[in-house]
mmCIF file of C-alpha atoms in Angstrom:
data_model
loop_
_atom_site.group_PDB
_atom_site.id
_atom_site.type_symbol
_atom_site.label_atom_id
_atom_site.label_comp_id
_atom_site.label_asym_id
_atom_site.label_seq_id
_atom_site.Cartn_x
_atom_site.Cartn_y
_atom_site.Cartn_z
ATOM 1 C CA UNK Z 10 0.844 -25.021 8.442
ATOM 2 C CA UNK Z 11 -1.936 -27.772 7.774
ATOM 3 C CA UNK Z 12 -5.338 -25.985 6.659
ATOM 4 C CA UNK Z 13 -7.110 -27.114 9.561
ATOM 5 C CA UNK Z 14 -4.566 -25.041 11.650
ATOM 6 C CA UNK Z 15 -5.688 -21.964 9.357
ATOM 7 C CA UNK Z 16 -9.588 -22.746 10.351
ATOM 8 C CA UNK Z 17 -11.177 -21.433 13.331
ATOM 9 C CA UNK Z 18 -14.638 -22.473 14.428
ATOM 10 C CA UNK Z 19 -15.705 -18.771 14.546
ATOM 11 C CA UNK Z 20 -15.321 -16.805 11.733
ATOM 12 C CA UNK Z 21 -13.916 -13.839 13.943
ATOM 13 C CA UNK Z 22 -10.423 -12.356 14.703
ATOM 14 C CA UNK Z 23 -9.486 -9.544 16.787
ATOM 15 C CA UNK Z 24 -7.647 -6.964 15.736
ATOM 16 C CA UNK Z 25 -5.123 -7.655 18.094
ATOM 17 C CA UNK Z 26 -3.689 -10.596 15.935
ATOM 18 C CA UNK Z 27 -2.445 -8.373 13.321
ATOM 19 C CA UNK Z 28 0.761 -8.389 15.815
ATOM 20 C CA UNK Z 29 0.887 -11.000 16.951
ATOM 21 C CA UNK Z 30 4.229 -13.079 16.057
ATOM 22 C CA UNK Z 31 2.568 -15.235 13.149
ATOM 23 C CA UNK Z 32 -0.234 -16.648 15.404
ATOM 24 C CA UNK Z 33 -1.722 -16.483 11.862
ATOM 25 C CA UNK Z 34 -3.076 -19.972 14.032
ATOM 26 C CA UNK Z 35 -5.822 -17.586 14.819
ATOM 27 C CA UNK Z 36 -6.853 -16.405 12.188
ATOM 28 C CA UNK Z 37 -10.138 -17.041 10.448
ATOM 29 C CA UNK Z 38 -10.490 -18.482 6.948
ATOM 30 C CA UNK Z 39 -14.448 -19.912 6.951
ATOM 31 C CA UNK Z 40 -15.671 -22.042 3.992
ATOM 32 C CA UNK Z 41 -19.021 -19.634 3.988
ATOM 33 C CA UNK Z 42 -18.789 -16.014 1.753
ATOM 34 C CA UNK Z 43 -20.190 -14.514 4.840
ATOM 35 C CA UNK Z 44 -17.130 -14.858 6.569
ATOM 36 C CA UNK Z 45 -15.850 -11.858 8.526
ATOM 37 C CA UNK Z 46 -12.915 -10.251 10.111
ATOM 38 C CA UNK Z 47 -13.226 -7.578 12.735
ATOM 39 C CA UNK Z 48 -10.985 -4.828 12.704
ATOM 40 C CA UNK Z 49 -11.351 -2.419 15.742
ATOM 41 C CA UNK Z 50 -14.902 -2.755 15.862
ATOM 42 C CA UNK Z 51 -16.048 -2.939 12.705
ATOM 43 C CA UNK Z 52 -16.294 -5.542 10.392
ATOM 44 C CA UNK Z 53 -15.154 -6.832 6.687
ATOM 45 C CA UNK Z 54 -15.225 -9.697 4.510
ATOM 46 C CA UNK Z 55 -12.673 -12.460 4.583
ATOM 47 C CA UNK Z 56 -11.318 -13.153 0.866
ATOM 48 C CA UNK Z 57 -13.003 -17.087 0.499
ATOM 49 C CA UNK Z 58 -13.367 -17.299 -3.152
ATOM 50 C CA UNK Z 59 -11.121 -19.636 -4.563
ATOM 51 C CA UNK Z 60 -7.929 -18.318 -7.743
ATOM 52 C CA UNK Z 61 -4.765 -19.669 -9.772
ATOM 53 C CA UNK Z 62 -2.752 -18.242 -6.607
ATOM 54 C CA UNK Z 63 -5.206 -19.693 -3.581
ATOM 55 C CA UNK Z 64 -7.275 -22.963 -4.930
ATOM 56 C CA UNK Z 65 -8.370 -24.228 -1.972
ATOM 57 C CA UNK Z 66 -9.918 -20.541 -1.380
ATOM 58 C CA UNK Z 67 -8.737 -20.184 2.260
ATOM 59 C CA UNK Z 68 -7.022 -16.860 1.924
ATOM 60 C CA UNK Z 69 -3.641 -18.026 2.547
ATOM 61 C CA UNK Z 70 -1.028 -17.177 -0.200
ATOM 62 C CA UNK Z 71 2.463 -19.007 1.203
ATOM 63 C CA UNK Z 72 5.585 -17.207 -0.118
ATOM 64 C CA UNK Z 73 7.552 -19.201 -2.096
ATOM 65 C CA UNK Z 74 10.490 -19.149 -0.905
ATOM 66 C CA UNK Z 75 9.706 -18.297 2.809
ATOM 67 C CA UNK Z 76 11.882 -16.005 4.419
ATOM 68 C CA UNK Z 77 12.405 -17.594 8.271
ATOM 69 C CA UNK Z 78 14.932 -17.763 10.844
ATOM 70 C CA UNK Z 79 15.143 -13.985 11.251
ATOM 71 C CA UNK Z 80 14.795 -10.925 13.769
ATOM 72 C CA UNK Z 81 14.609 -7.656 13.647
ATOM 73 C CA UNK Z 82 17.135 -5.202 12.731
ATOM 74 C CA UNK Z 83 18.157 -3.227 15.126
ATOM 75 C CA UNK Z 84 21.351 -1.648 14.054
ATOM 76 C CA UNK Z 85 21.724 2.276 14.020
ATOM 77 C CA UNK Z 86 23.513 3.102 10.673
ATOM 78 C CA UNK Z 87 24.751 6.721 9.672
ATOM 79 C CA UNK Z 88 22.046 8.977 9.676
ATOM 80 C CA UNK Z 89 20.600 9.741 6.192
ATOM 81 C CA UNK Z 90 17.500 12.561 6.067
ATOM 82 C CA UNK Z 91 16.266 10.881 3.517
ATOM 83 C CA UNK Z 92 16.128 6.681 1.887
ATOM 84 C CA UNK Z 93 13.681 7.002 -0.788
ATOM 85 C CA UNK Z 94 12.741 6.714 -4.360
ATOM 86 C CA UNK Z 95 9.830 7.196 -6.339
ATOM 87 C CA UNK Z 96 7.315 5.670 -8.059
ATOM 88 C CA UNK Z 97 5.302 8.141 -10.310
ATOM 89 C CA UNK Z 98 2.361 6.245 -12.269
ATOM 90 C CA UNK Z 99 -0.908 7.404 -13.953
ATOM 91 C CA UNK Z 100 -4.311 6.729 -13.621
ATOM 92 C CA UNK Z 101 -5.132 3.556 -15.850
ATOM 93 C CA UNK Z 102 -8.928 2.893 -15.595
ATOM 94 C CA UNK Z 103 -11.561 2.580 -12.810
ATOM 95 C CA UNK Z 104 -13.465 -0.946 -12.469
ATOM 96 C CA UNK Z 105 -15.923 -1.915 -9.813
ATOM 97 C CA UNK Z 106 -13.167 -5.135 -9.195
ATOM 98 C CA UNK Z 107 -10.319 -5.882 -6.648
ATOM 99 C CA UNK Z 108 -8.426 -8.875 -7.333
ATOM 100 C CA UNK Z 109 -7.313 -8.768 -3.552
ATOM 101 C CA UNK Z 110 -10.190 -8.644 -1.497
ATOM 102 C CA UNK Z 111 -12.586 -9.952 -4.549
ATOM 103 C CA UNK Z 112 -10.398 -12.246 -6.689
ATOM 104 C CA UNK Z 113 -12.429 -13.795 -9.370
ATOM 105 C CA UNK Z 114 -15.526 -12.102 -8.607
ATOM 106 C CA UNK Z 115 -16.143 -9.088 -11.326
ATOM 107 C CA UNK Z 116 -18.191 -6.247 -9.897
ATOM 108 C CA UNK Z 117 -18.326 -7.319 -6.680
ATOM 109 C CA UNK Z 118 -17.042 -4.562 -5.260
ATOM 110 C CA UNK Z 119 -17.390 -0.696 -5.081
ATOM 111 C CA UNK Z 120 -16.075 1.154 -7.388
ATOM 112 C CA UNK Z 121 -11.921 1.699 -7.773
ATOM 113 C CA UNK Z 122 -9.232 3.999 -9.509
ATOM 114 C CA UNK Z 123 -6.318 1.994 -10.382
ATOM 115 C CA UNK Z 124 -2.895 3.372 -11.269
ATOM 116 C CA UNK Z 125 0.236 1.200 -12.439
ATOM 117 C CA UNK Z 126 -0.454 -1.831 -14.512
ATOM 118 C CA UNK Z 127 -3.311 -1.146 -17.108
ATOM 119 C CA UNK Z 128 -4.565 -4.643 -16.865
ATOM 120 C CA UNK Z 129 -5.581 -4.517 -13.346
ATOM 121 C CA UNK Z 130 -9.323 -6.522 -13.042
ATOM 122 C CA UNK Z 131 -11.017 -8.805 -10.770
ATOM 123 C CA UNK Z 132 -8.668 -11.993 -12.010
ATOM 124 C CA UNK Z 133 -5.759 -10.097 -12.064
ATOM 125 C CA UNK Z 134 -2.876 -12.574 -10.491
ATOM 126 C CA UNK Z 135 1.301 -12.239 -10.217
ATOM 127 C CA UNK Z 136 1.765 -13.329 -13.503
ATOM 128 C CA UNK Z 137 -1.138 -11.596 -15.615
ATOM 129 C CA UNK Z 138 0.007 -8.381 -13.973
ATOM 130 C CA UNK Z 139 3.804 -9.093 -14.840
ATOM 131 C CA UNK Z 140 2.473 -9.568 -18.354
ATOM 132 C CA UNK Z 141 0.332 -6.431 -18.628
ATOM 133 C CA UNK Z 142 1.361 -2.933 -19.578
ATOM 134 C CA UNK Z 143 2.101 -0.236 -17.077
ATOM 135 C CA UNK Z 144 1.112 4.226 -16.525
ATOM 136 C CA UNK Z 145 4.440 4.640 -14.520
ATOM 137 C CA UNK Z 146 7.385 6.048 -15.423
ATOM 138 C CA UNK Z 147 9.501 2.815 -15.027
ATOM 139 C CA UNK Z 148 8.338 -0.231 -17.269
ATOM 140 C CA UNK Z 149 9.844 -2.477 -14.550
ATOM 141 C CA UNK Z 150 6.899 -1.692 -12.187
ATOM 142 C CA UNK Z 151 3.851 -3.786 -13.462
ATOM 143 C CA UNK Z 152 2.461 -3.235 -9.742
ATOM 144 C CA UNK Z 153 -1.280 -2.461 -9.398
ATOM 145 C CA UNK Z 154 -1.969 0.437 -7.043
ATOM 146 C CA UNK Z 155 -5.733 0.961 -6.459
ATOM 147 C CA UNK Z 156 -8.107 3.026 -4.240
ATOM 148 C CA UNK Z 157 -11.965 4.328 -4.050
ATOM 149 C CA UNK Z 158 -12.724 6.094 -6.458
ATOM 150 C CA UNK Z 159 -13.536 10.246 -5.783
ATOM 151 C CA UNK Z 160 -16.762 11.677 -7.052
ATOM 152 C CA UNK Z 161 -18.412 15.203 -6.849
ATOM 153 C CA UNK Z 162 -21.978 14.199 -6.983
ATOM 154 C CA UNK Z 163 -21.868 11.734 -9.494
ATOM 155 C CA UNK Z 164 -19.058 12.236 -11.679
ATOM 156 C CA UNK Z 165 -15.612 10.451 -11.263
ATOM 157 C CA UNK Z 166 -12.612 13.197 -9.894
ATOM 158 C CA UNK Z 167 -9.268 11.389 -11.917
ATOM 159 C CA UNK Z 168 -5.970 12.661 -10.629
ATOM 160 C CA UNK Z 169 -4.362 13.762 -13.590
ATOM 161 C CA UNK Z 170 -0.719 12.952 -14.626
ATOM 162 C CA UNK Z 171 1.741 10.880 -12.721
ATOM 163 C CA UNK Z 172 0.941 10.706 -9.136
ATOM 164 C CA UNK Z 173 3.657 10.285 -6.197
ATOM 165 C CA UNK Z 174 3.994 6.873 -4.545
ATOM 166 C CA UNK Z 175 7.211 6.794 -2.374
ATOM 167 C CA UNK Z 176 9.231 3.726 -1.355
ATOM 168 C CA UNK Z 177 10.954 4.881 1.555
ATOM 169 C CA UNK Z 178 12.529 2.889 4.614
ATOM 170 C CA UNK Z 179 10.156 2.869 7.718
ATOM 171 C CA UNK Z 180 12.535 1.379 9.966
ATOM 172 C CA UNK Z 181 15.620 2.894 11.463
ATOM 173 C CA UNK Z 182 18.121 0.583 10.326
ATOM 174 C CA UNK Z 183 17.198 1.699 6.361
ATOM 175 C CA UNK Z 184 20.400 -0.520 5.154
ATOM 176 C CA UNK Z 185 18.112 -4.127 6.046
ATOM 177 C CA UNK Z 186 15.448 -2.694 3.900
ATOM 178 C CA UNK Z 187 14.751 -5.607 1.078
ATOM 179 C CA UNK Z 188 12.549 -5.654 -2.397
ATOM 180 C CA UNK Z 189 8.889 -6.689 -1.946
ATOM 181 C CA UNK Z 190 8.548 -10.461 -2.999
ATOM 182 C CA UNK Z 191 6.742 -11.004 -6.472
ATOM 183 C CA UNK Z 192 3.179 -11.439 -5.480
ATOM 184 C CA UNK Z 193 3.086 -9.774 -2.476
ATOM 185 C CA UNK Z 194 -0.535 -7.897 -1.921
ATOM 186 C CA UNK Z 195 -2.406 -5.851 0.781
ATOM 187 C CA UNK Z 196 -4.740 -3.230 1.870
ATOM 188 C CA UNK Z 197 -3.833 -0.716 3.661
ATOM 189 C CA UNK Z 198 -7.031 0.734 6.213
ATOM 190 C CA UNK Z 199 -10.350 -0.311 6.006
ATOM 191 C CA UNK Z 200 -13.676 1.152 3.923
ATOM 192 C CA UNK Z 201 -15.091 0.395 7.517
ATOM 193 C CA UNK Z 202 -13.127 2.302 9.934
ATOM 194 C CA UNK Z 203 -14.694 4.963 11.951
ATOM 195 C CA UNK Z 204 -13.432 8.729 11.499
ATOM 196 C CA UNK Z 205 -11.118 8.076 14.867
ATOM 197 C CA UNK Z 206 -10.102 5.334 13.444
ATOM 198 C CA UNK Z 207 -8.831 6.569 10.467
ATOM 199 C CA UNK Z 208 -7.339 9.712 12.334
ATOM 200 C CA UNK Z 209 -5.469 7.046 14.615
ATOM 201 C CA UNK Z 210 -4.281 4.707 12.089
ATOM 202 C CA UNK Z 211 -0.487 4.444 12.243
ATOM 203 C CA UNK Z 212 -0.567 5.086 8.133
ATOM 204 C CA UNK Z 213 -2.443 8.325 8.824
ATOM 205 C CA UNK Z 214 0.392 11.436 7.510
ATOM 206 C CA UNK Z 215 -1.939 14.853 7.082
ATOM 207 C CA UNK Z 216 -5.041 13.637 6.275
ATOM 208 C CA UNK Z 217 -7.219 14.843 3.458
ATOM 209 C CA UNK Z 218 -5.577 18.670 2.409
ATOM 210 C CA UNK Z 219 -6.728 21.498 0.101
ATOM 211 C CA UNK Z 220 -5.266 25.328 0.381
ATOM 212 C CA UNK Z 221 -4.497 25.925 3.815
ATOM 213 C CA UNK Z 222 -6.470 23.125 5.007
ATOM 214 C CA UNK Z 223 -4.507 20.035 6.843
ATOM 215 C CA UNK Z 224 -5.634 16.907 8.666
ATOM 216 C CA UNK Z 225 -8.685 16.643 8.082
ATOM 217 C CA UNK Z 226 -10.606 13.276 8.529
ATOM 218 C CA UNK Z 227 -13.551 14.199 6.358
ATOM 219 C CA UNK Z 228 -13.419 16.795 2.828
ATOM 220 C CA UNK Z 229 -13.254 19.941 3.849
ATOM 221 C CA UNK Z 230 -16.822 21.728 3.132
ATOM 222 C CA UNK Z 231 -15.133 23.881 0.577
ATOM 223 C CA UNK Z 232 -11.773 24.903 -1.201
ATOM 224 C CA UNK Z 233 -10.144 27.629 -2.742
ATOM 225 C CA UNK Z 234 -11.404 28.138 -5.966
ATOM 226 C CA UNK Z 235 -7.867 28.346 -7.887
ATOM 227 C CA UNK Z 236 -6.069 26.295 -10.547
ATOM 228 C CA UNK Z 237 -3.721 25.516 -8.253
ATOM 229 C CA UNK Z 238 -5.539 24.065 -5.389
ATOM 230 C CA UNK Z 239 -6.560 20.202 -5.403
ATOM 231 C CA UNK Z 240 -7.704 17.718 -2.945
ATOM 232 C CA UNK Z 241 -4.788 15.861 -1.841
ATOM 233 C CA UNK Z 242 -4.042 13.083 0.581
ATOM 234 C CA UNK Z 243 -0.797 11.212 2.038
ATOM 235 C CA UNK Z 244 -1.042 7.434 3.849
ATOM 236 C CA UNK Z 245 1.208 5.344 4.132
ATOM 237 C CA UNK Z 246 1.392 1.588 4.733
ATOM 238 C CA UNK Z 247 2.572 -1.129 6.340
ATOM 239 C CA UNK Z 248 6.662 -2.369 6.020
ATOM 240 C CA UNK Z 249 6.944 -5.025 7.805
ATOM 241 C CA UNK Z 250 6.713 -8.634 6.853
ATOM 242 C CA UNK Z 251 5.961 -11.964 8.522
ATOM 243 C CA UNK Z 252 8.579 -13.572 5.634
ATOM 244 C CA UNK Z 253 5.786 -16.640 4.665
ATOM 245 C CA UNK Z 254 2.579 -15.395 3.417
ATOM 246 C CA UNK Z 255 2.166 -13.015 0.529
ATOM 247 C CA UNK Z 256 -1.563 -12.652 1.238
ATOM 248 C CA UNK Z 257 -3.780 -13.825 4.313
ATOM 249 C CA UNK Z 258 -7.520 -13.776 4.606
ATOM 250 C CA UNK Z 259 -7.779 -10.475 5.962
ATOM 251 C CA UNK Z 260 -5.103 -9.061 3.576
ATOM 252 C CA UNK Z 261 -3.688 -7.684 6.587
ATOM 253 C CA UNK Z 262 -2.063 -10.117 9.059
ATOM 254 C CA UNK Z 263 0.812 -10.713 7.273
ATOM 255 C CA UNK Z 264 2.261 -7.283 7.119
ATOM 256 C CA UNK Z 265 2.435 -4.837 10.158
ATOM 257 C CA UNK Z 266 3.915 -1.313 10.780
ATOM 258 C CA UNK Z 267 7.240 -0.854 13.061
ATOM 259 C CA UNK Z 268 7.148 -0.486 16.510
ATOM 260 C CA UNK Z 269 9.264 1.743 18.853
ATOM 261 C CA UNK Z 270 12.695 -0.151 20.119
ATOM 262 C CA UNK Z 271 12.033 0.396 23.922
ATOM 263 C CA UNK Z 272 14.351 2.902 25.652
ATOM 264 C CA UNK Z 273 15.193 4.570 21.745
ATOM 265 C CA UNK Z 274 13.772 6.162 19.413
ATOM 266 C CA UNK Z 275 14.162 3.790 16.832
ATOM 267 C CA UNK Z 276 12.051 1.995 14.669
ATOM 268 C CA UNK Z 277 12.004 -1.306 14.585
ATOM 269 C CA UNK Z 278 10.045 -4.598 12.904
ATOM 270 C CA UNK Z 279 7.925 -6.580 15.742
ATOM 271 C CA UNK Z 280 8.812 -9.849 16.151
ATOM 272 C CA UNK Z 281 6.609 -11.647 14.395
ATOM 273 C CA UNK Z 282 6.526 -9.312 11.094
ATOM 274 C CA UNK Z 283 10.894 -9.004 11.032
ATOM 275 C CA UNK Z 284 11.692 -8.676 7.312
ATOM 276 C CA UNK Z 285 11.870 -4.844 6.611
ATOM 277 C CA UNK Z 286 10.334 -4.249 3.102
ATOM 278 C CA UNK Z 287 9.695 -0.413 1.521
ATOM 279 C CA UNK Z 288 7.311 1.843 3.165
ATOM 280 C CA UNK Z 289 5.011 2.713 0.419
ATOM 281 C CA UNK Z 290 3.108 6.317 1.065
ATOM 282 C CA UNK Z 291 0.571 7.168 -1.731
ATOM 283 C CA UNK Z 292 0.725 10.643 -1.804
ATOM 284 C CA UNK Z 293 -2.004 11.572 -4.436
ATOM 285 C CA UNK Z 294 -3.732 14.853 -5.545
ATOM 286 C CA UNK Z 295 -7.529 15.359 -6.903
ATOM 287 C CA UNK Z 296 -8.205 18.077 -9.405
ATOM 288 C CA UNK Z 297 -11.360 19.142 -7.410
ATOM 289 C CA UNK Z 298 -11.942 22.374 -5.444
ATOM 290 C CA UNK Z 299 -14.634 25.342 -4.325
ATOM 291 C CA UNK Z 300 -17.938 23.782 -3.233
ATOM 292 C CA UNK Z 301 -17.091 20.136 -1.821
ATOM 293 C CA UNK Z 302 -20.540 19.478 -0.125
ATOM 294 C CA UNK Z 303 -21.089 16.964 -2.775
ATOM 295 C CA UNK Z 304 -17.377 15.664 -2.467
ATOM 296 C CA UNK Z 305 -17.754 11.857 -1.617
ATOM 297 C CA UNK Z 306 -15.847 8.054 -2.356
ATOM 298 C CA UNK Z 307 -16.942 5.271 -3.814
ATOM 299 C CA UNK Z 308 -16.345 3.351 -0.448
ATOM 300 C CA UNK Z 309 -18.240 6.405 1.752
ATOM 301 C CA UNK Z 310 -17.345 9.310 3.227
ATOM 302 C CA UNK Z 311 -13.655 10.685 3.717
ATOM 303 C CA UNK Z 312 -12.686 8.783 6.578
ATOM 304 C CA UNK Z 313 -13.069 5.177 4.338
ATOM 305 C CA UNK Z 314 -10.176 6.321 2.342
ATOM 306 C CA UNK Z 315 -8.021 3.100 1.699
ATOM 307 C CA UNK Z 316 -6.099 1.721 -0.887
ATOM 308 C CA UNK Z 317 -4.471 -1.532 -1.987
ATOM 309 C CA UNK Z 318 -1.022 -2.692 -3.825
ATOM 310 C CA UNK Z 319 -0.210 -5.878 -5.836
ATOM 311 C CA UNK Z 320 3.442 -6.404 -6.290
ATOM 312 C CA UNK Z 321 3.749 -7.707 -9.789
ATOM 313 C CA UNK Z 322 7.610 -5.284 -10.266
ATOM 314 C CA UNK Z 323 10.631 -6.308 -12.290
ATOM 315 C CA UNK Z 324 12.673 -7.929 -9.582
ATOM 316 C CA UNK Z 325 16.125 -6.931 -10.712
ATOM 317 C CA UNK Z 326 14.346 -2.983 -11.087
ATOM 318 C CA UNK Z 327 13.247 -2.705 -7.821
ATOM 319 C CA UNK Z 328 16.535 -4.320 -5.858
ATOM 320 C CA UNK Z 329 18.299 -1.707 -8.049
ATOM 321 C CA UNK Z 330 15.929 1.160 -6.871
ATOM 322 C CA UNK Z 331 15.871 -0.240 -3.479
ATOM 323 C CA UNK Z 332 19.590 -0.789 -3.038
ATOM 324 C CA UNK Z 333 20.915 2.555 -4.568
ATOM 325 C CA UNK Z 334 18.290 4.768 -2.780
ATOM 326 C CA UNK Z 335 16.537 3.741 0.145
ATOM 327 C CA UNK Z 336 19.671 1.346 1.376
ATOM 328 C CA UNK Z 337 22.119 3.710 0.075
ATOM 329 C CA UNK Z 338 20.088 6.639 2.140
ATOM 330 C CA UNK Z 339 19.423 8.871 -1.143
ATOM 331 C CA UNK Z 340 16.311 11.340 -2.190
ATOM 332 C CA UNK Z 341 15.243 9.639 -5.504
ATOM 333 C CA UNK Z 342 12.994 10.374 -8.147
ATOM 334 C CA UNK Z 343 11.907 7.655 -10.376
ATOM 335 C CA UNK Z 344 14.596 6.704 -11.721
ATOM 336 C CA UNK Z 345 17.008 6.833 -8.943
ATOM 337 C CA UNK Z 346 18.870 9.761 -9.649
ATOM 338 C CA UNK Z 347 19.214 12.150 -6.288
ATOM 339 C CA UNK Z 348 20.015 15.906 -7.620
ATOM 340 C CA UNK Z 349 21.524 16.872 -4.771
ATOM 341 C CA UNK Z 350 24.002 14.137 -4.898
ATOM 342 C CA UNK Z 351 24.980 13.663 -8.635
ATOM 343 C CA UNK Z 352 27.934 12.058 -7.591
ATOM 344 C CA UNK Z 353 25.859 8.370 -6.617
ATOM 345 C CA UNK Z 354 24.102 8.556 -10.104
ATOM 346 C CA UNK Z 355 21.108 6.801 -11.342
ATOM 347 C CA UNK Z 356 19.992 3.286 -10.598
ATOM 348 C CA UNK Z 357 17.987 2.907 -14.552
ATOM 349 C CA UNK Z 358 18.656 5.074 -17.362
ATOM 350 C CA UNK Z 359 17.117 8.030 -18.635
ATOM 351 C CA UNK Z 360 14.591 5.284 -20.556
ATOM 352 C CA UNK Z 361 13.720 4.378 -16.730
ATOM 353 C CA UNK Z 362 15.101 1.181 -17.389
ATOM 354 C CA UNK Z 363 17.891 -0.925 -16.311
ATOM 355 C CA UNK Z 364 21.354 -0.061 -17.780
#
C-alpha cells in the first residue's frame, strides 16, 4: 500500500472502520500533530511523530513478514473449559511516556504504570524492549504492559507483587490460535470513552470490583476497610489480527475482537482481522480501600480505564506457552504447568525458562 493510499484529505475515521476487512484505505494518517481519530464520538490523537520502526511518521508499522491469503477458522475442536496460560509480571516504574501512542515524545502524555520490561519509555521500540530486563516471572517475556496510573488524591496506588495477565484463546476454534508477531502493539479502549462506552466495550469483563461490589463503571464511593479487600479490575483485548500491520495510526485498526459465526455460537475472526492471536485480559488488583471519594486515574475518572501492550517476547517462549496451553486446551500458570493435569507437564522449567 503506497502512502498516498494511507492519506485521507480529512483527518477523520469512523469508528466503523475498525472492522472493516483492511479498508485500512480509510484510514487517516495527517502530516499535522493535530491529527485525530474519532472513536464512537469522541476523539484522540493519531500517532504522527516519526521513530526507528515508522520514519516517514504515518502510523503505519507493516509486519514483516505479512501474514495473507487467509480466513477465518471456523472449525469446532473438542471442547476444553479452559486454553490459557499466564503471564504474572510486577510493577516496574511509572513515566508520563507511551512509546505507542507518543513514540519519541517524553512526557507527552499522562501519567502511566508499566509492568513487564523495566525499560519501558517514550523511545522504547521492538528491539530496545527485547534488550531490556523484565518484572515477570518468565525472562522470555520482555513485553511492556502499561496503563493510567491510580491515585487517591495525589499519591500513586502500585499494585503490589505479580499481577495476572492471561493469554487465553478468544475464538472457538482455540487450536488456530498463533504467537503475537515481535513488534506487535496496541491499546486497548480509549482515555476518551464515555461511561456507556466503557460499560459496552466488547473488552469490558466485571468492571471496576472491591468487596461485594461488581461492575461498576466508576470507583465505588467506598470499600471495605480490610486487608483483604483491593480495587480490582478485569478487560480484556482484542485477538484478532489483520496479518500486515503491527501498528496503525489509531493503534487500533489493525486488531479487532471476534464476532459471532451466524446461526452458532461460536466465535469467530471477521474477515478482515482472520489470524487468531492470544486474548490478553489484564486482570489487576489495587491495594486501596475504605473512603474512595478521592479515588481517581491519571487519564480521568474510572470509566477512562485503558491500557496498552508492546510485544517485545522470546519467540520460541511464547509458541511454547501458546502451543502447550492455549492450543493444547490447558489451565496454565506461568510456566505452563496445569495442576490438574500433571500428566501434559510444563512448557519452561521451574527457572521459567525454556528446557
Amino acid at each position: 500500500m503506497s502512502r498516498r493510499s494511507k492519506v485521507l484529505s480529512g483527518a477523520l475515521i469512523t469508528s466503523a472502520l475498525l472492522l472493516t476487512p483492511l479498508g485500512l484505505g480509510g484510514v487517516a494518517a495527517s502530516s499535522t500533530p493535530s491529527a485525530a481519530v474519532v472513536h464512537t464520538g469522541h476523539t484522540m490523537a493519531l500517532s504522527t511523530a516519526s521513530s526507528p520502526e515508522d520514519p516517514d511518521g504515518d502510523g503505519y508499522i507493516p509486519a514483516n513478514p505479512p501474514v495473507t491469503g487467509g480466513t477465518p477458522s471456523t472449525q469446532n475442536p473438542p471442547h476444553r473449559y479452559f486454553h490459557e496460560f499466564q503471564a504474572n509480571c510486577s510493577v516496574s516504574h511509572t513515566r508520563p511516556d507511551d512509546p505507542i501512542v507518543h513514540p519519541q515524545q517524553p512526557g507527552k502524555s499522562h501519567d502511566h504504570t508499566f509492568m513487564g520490561n523495566t525499560t519501558t519509555n517514550a523511545s522504547s521500540t521492538t528491539a530496545t524492549l527485547s534488550a531490556g530486563g523484565t518484572t515477570c516471572k518468565a525472562p522470555g517475556d520482555r513485553s511492556g504492559y502499561w496503563m493510567p496510573t491510580l491515585y487517591n488524591g495525589d499519591k500513586p496506588v502500585l499494585p503490589v507483587g505479580p499481577q495476572v495477565i492471561y493469554y487465553k484463546a478468544g475464538v472457538t476454534d482455540y487450536t488456530s490460535v498463533r504467537p503475537f508477531p515481535k513488534g506487535l502493539r496496541f491499546v486497548v479502549g480509549s482515555p476518551m470513552q464515555s461511561a456507556d462506552e466503557f460499560r459496552r466495550h466488547p473488552g469490558f469483563v466485571e468492571g471496576w470490583e472491591c468487596g461485594d461490589s461488581f461492575f461498576n463503571t466508576e470507583f465505588p464511593a467506598s470499600c471495605p476497610s480490610r486487608p483483604d479487600v483491593q480495587l480490582n479490575i478485569r478487560f480484556q483485548a482484542p485477538s484478532c489480527w489483520d496479518g500486515r500491520y503491527l501498528d496503525t495510526p489509531d493503534h487500533k485498526s489493525h486488531m479487532a475482537y471476534p464476532v459471532v459465526k451466524p446461526g452458532t455460537n461460536d466465535n469467530i475472526c471477521p474477515a478482515g482481522h482472520p489470524v487468531a492471536l492470544p486474548m490478553i485480559e489484564f486482570k489487576t488488583a489495587f491495594p486501596v480501600n475504605g473512603d474512595m471519594s478521592k479515588v481517581r486515574l491519571a487519564s480521568g475518572l474510572g470509566h477512562s480505564f485503558h491500557y496498552d501492550f508492546f510485544n517485545a517476547w522470546d519467540d520460541r517462549t511464547l509458541k511454547a506457552l501458546v502451543d502447550h496451553c492455549v492450543v493444547g486446551g490447558l489451565q496454565c500458570d506461568a510456566r505452563g504447568y496445569d495442576e490438574t493435569h500433571p500428566e501434559a507437564g510444563a512448557a519452561l522449567g521451574t527457572d521459567y525458562r525454556l528446557p
